[in-house]
Structure formats: C-alpha cells, structure tokens
mmCIF file of C-alpha atoms in Angstrom:
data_model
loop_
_atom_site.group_PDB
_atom_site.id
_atom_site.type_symbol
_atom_site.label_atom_id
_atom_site.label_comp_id
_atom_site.label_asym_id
_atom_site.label_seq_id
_atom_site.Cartn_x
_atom_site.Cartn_y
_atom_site.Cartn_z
ATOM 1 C CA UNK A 1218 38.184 6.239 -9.713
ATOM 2 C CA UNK A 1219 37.639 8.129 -6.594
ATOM 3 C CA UNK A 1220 38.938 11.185 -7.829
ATOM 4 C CA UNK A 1221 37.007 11.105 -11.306
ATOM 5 C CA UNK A 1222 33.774 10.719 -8.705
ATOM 6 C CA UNK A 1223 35.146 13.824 -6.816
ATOM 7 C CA UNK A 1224 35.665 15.934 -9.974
ATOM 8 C CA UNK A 1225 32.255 14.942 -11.141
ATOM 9 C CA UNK A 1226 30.478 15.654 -7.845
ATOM 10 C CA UNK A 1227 32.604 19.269 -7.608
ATOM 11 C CA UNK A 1228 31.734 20.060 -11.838
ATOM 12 C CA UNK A 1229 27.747 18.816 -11.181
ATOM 13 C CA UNK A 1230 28.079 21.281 -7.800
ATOM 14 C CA UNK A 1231 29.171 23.778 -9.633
ATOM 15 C CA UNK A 1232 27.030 24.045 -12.568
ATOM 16 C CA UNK A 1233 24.176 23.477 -10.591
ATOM 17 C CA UNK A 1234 24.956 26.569 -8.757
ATOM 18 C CA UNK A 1235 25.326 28.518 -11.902
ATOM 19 C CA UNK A 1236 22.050 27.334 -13.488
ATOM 20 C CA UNK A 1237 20.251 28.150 -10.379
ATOM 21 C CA UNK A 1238 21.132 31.898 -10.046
ATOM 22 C CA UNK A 1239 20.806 32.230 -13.759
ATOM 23 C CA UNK A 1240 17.693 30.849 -13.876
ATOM 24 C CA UNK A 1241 16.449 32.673 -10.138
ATOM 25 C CA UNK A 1242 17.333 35.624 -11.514
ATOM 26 C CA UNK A 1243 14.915 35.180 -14.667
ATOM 27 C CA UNK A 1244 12.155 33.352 -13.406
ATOM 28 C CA UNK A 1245 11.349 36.625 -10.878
ATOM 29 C CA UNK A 1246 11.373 38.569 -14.211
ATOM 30 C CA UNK A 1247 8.739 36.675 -15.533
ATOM 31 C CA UNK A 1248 7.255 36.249 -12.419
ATOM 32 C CA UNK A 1249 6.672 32.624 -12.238
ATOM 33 C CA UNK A 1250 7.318 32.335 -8.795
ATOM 34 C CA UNK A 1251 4.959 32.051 -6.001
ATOM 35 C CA UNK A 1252 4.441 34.337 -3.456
ATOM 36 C CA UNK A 1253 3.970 33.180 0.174
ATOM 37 C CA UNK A 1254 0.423 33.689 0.271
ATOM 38 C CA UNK A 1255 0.305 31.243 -2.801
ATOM 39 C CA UNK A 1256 2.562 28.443 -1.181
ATOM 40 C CA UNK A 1257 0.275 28.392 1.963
ATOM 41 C CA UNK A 1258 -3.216 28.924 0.286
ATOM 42 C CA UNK A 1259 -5.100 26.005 -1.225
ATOM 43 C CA UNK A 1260 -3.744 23.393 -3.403
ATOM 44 C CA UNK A 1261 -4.188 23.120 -6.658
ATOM 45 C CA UNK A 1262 -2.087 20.677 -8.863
ATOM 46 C CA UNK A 1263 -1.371 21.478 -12.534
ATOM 47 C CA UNK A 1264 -0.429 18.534 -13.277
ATOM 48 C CA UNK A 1265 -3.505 16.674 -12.135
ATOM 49 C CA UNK A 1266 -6.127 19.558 -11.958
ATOM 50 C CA UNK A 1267 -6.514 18.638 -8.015
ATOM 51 C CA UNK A 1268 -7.654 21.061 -5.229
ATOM 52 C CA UNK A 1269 -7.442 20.936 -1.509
ATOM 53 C CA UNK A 1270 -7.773 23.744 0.767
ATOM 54 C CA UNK A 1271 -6.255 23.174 4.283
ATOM 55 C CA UNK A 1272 -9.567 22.704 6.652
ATOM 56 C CA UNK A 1273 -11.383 21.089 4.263
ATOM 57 C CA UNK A 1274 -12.741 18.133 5.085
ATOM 58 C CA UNK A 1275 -10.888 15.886 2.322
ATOM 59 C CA UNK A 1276 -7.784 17.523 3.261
ATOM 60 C CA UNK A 1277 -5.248 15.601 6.170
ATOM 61 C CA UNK A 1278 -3.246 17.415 8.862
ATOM 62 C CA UNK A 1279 0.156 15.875 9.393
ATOM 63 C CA UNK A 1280 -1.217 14.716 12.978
ATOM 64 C CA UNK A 1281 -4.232 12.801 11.458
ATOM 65 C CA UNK A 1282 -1.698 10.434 8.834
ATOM 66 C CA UNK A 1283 -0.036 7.391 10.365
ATOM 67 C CA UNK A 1284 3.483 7.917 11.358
ATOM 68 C CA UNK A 1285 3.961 4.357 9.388
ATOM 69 C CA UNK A 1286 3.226 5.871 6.466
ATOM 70 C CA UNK A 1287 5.229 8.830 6.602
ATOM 71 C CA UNK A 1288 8.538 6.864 7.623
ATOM 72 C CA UNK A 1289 8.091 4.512 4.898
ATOM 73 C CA UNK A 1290 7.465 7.156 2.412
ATOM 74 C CA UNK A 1291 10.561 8.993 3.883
ATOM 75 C CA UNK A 1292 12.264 6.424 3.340
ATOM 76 C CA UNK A 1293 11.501 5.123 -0.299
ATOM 77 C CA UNK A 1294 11.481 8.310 -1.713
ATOM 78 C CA UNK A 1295 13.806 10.720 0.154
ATOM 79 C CA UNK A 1296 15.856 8.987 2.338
ATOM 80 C CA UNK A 1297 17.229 12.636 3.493
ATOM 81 C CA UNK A 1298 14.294 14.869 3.712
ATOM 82 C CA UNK A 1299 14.461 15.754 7.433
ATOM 83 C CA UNK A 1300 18.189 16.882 6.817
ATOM 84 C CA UNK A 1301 18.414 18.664 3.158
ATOM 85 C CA UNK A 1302 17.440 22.000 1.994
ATOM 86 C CA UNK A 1303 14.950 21.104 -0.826
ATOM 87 C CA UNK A 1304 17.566 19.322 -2.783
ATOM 88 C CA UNK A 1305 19.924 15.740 -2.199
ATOM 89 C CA UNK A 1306 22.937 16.390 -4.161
ATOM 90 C CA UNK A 1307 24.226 12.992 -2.951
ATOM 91 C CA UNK A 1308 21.669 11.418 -4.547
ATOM 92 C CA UNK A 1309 21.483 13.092 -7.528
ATOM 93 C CA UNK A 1310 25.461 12.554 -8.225
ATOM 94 C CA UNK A 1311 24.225 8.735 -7.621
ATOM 95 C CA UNK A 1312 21.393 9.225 -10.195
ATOM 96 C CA UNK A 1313 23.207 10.928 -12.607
ATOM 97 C CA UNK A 1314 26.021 7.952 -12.306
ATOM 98 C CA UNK A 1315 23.766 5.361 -11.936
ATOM 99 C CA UNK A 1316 21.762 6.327 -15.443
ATOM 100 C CA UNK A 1317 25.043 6.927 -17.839
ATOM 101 C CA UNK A 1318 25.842 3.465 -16.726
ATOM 102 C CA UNK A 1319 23.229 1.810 -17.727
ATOM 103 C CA UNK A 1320 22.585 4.106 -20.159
ATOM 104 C CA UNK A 1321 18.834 4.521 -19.562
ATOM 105 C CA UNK A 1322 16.833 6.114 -17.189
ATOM 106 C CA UNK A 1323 16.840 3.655 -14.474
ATOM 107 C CA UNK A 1324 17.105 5.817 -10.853
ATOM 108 C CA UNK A 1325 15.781 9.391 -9.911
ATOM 109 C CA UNK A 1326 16.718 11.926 -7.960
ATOM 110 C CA UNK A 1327 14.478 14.377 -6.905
ATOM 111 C CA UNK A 1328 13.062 15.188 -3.389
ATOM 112 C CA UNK A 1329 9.975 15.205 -1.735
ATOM 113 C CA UNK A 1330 10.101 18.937 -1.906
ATOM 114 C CA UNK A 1331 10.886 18.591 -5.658
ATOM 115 C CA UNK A 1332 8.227 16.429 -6.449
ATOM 116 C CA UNK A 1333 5.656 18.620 -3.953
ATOM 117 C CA UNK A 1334 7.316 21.761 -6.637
ATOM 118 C CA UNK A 1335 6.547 20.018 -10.062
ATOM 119 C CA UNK A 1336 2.569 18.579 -8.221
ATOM 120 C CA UNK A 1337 1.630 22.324 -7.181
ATOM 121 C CA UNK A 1338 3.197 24.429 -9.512
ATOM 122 C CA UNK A 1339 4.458 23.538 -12.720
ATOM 123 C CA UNK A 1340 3.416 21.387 -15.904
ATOM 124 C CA UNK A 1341 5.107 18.237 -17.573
ATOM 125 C CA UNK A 1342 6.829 20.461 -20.361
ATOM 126 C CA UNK A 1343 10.506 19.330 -19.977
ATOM 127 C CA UNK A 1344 12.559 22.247 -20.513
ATOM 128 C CA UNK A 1345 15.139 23.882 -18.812
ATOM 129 C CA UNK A 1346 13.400 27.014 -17.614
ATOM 130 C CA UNK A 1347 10.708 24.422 -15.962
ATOM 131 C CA UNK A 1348 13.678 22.983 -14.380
ATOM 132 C CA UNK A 1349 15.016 26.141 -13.403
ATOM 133 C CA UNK A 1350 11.370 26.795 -12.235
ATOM 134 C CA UNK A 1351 11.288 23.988 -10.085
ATOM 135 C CA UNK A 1352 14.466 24.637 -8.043
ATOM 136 C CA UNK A 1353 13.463 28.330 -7.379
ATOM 137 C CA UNK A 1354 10.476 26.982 -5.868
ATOM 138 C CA UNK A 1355 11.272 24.001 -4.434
ATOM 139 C CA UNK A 1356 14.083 26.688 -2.232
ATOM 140 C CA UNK A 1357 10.944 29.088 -1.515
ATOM 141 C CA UNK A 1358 8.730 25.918 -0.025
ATOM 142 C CA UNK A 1359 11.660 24.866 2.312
ATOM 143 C CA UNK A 1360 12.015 28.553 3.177
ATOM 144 C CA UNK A 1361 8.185 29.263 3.961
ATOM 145 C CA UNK A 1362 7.050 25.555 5.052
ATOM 146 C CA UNK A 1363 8.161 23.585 7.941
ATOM 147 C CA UNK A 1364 9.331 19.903 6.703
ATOM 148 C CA UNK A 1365 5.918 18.447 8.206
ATOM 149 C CA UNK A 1366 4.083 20.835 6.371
ATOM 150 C CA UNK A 1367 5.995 20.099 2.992
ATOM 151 C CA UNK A 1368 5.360 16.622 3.998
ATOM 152 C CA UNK A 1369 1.457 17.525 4.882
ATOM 153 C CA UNK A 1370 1.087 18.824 1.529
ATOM 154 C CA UNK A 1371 2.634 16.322 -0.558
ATOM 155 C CA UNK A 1372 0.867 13.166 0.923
ATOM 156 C CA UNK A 1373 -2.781 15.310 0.317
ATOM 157 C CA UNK A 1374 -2.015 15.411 -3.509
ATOM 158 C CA UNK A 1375 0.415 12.629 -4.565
ATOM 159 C CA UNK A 1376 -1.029 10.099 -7.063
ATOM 160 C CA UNK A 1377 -1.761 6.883 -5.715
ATOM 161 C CA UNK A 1378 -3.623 5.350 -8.583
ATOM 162 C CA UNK A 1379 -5.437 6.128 -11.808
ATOM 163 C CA UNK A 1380 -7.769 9.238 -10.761
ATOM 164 C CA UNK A 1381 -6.684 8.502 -7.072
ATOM 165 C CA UNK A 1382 -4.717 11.779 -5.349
ATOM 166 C CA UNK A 1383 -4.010 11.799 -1.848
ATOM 167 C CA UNK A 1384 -3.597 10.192 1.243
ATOM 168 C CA UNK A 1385 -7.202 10.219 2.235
ATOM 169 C CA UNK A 1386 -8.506 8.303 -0.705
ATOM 170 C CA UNK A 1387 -6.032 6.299 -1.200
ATOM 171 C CA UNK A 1388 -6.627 5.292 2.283
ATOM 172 C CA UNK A 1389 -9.980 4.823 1.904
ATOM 173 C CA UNK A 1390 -9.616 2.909 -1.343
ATOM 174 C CA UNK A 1391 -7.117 0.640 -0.708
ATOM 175 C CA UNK A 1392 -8.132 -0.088 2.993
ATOM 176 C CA UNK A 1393 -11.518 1.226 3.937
ATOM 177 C CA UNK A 1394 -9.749 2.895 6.720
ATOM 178 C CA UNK A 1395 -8.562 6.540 7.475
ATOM 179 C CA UNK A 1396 -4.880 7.679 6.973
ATOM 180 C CA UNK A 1397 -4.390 7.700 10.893
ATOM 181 C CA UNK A 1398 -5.491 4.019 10.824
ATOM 182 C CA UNK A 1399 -3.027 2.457 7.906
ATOM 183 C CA UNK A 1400 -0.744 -0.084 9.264
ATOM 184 C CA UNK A 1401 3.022 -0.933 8.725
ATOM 185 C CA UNK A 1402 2.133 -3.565 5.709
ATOM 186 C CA UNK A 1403 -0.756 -0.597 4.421
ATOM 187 C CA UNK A 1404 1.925 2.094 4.976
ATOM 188 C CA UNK A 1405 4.833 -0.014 2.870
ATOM 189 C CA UNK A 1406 2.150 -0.616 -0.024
ATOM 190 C CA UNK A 1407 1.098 2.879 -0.541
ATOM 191 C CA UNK A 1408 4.548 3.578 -0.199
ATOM 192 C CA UNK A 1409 5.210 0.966 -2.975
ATOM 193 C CA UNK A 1410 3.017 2.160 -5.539
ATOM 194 C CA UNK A 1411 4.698 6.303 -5.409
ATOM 195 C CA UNK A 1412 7.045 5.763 -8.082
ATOM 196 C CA UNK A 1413 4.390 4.519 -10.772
ATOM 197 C CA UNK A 1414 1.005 4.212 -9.262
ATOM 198 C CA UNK A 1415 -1.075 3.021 -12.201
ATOM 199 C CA UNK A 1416 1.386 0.386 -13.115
ATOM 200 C CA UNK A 1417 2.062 -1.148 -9.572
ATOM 201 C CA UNK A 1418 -1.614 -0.935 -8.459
ATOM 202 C CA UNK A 1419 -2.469 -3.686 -10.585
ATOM 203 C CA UNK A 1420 -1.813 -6.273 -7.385
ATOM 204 C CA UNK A 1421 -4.458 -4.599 -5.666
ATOM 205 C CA UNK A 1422 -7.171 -5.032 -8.609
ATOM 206 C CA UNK A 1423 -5.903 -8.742 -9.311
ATOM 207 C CA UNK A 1424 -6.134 -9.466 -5.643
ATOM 208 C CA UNK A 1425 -2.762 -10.908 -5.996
ATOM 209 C CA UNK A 1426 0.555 -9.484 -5.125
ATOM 210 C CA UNK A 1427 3.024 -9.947 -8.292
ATOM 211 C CA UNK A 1428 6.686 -11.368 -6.889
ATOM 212 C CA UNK A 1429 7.659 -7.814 -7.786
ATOM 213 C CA UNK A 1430 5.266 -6.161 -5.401
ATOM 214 C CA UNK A 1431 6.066 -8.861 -2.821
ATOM 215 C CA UNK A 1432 9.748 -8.754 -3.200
ATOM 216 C CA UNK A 1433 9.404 -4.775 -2.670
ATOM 217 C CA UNK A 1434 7.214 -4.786 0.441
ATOM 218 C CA UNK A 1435 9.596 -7.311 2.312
ATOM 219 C CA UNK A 1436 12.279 -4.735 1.282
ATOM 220 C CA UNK A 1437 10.672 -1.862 2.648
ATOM 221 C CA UNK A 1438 9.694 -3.451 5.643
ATOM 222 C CA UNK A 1439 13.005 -5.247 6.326
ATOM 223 C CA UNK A 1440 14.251 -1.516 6.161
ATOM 224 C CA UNK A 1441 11.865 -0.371 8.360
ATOM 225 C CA UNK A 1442 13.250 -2.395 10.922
ATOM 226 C CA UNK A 1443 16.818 -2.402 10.015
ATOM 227 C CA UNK A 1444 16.598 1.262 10.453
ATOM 228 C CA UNK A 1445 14.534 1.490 13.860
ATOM 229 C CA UNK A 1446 11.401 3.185 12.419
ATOM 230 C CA UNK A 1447 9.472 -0.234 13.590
ATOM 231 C CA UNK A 1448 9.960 -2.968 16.510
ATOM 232 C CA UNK A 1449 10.389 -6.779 16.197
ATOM 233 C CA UNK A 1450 6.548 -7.337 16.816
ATOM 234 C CA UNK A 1451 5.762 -5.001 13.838
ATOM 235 C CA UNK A 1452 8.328 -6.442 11.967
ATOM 236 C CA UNK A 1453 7.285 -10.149 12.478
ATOM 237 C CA UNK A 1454 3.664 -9.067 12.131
ATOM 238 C CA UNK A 1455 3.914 -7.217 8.356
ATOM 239 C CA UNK A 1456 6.470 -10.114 7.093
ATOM 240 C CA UNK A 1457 3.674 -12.768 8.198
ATOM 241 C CA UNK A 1458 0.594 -10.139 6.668
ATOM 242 C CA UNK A 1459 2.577 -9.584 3.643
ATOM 243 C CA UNK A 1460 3.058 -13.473 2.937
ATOM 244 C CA UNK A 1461 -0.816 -14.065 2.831
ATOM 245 C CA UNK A 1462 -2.235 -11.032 1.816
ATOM 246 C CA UNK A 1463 -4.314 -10.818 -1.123
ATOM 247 C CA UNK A 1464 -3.518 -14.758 -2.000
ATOM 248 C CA UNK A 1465 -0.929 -16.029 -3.455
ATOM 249 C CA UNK A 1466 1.793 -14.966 -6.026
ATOM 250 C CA UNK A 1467 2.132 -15.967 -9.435
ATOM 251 C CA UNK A 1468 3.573 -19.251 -10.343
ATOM 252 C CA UNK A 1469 6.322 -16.892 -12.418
ATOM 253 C CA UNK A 1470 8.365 -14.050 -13.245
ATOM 254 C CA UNK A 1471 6.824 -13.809 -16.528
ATOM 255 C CA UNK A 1472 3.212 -13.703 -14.860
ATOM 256 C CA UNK A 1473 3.645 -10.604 -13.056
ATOM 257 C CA UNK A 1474 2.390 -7.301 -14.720
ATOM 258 C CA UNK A 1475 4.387 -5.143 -13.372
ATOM 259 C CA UNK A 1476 7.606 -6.706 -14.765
ATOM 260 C CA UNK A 1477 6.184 -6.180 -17.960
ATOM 261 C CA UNK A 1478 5.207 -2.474 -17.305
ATOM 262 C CA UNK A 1479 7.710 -0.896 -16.516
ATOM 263 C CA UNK A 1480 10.053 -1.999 -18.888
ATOM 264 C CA UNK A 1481 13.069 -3.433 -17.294
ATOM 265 C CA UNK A 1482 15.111 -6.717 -16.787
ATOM 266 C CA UNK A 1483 14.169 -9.311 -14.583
ATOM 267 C CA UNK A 1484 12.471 -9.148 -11.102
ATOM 268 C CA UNK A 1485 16.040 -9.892 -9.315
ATOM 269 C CA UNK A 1486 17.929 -6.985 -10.600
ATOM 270 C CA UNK A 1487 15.074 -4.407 -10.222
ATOM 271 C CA UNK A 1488 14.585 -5.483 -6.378
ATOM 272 C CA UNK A 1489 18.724 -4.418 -6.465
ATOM 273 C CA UNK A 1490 18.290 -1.428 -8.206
ATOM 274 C CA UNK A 1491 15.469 -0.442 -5.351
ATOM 275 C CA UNK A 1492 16.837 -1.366 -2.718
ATOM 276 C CA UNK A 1493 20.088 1.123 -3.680
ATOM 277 C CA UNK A 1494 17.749 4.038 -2.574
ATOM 278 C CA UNK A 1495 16.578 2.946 0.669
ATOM 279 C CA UNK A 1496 18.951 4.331 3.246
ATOM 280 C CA UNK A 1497 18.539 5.673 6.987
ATOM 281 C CA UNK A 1498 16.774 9.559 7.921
ATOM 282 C CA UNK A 1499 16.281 10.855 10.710
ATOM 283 C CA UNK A 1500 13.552 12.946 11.582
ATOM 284 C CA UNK A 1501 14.274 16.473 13.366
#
C-alpha cells in the first residue's frame, strides 16, 4: 500500500510538473498573465465583480485584522501556507485520494494563494487552460507578494455570505465590531463559514447554531489550542461562548440546515471528514 501511495504521489508530481510548463509556456502567449503592477494595484474580483484599492477606507491592512482570525483561517483552510510555495502537494495527493474513495467530491485542495488566484483573476469556467491559468499565477503572487500580503489580500475579498466580501463587512455584519476587534469564538465562525458561506451562514440568521456549526467551532477551537495558536483562558472562554451563543441547538440532526445543504451523510462523519484538514503551521 505504501508503495502504490509513493508511485501515485511521484506520477501526480510529475505530471503536474509537465502541465505546468506546458501550460506557462502558453498562457504568456496569450498573455493572460498579470504583470506586477497588476498583482499589487487594486482588487478587482471576476468572480464576484468586487473592488478594493489598498488605502481605501473599506480596505484592511494585515496589522488592522485580528491575529485570531488569521490563525484560524490558516488553519482551516491551508494548514501550510507560511511554509509552501503557492501550492500543498501533500494535500492535494490527500484530496485526490480522499475523493476516488469516496467517489465524490468530498475534500479540496487548493491554497490560500490558489483561492486568492481564481478571486482576482480568473472566472468559474472549468477548463484546463483556467487551471493552467491559475497555477501560473498563483507562482507569480508568491513571487511578487509577501505571505502577509497574499494573506492581506485574500481576507479583503473572500466571500463571507450572500453579497458579503471581505473581512471588514463581514466583521461588521456578523459582530458590529472591526476586524482588529473579532475574538477567538468570532474568528473560528468566520473561519467556519469559508468553505460555503451562503449555506453555513444560515446559524447566524436563525439565531441558532445547527449541531453542525457547533460541532465545527469546538473543532476549530480545540485545534486552536491543541496547536498553541491560543492559551487555556481563551480556550475555556470560546468553549463556554460557543455553548450559549445564539441559543440553543436543534433538538436533531435532521433539524439542522446545513446537513441538508450541503449534501452529505450524517453530522458525525462530516465533523471526521473536517477535522482530517486541520493540522499544525507555523508562521515565518
């Protein structure tokens, strides 16, 4: 078994490699790519038709966003940013395993640097020359960007609910509080809602938190601590916020909305399936 996983992790290396200088090399002939000036200039989102201009007073410096949120972003959705190039091949051998075993699409694998690529730059067209796109570019961010400034960007223009885009509003939304105010058990739930914002916002407008947004939290947070991004205090203080905060949950599985929306089995094994992509980073 171990060395099927070795020759899949060496043949997935390898092609990768191979579809990224074929597709380098044509994406600069049909210029596609970026320049520097573009990468650092304002932001504006095809996906979502969302601008921000550095200095602007809806955009957020790095320095002005609570370090709570960052680590628990880190950590839910790229457990290695500080340490990669633009791209976790470790995880994506894991995703790619992970989804022909269960034979749906049920774990992703693309960085914050990749998502930050697909937000600025590209569209939702699913084809292999907008994959090829957003690998080129995803290498040219990590090459002109720090990591906090990859980081900077992504958190001013990440969805956070319907018609809701960046850290600021979200903030503000949520919380009635600025992004340098957010707490651990704030942090964790903006952090929840990344991977499908519209679906798991739904325990903020019920004024409920579904056992599935519960479950998730405590997760997070446990990780948090297990991983020495927060104290005991902190810890002890979010697990006692989380278990009265917006009321309580619903009397059952079946209840909760989010179960329902995104399409999967029951509450236990999706809390599994989540907590397989929360591992330790380190920041630089």
């Amino acid at each position: 078994m171990k060395v099927v996983g070795r020759t899949l992790k060496m043949l997935f290396l390898i092609a990768g490699c191979v579809a990224l200088l074929f597709l380098f090399v044509a994406s600069v002939f049909l210029g596609q790519i970026p320049s520097d000036k573009e990468i650092r200039s304002c932001l504006t989102t095809k996906l979502y038709q969302v601008k921000l201009c550095p200095g602007s007073s809806s955009y957020v410096k790095y320095s002005q966003i609570s370090q709570y949120l960052v680590k628990a972003v880190v950590l839910t959705e790229d457990s290695s940013f500080w340490q990669h190039n633009g791209f976790d091949f470790g995880e994506l051998q894991k995703s790619l395993e992970t989804n022909l075993k269960k034979g749906r699409y049920a774990r992703g694998g693309s960085t914050i640097t990749q998502q930050l690529a697909k937000n600025l730059f590209l569209t939702k067209e699913k084809t292999m020359t907008r994959k090829g796109l957003e690998a080129v570019i995803t290498l040219r961010l990590e090459r002109v960007l720090t990591k906090k400034e990859i980081l900077e960007r992504y958190l001013n223009v990440v969805q956070f609910g319907k018609d809701l885009y960046g850290v600021k509003a979200a903030a503000q939304f949520y919380f009635q509080k600025s992004p340098s105010q957010l707490d651990v058990v704030e942090s964790a739930f903006l952090a929840f809602l990344l991977p499908s914002p519209e679906n798991y916002s739904k325990s903020f407008f019920r004024k409920q938190l579904t056992p599935f947004a519960r479950a998730r939290l405590n997760q997070i947070v446990e990780r948090l601590y297990e991983y020495e991004r927060i104290n005991g205090d902190e810890y002890e203080t979010a697990r006692a916020k989380i278990a009265h905060l917006w009321g309580p949950p619903p009397a059952t599985i079946e209840e909760d909305p989010a179960v329902e929306a995104i399409d999967e089995e029951r509450i236990e094994q999706q809390i599994q399936e989540f907590g397989e992509e929360l591992e330790p980073t380190t920041e630089n």
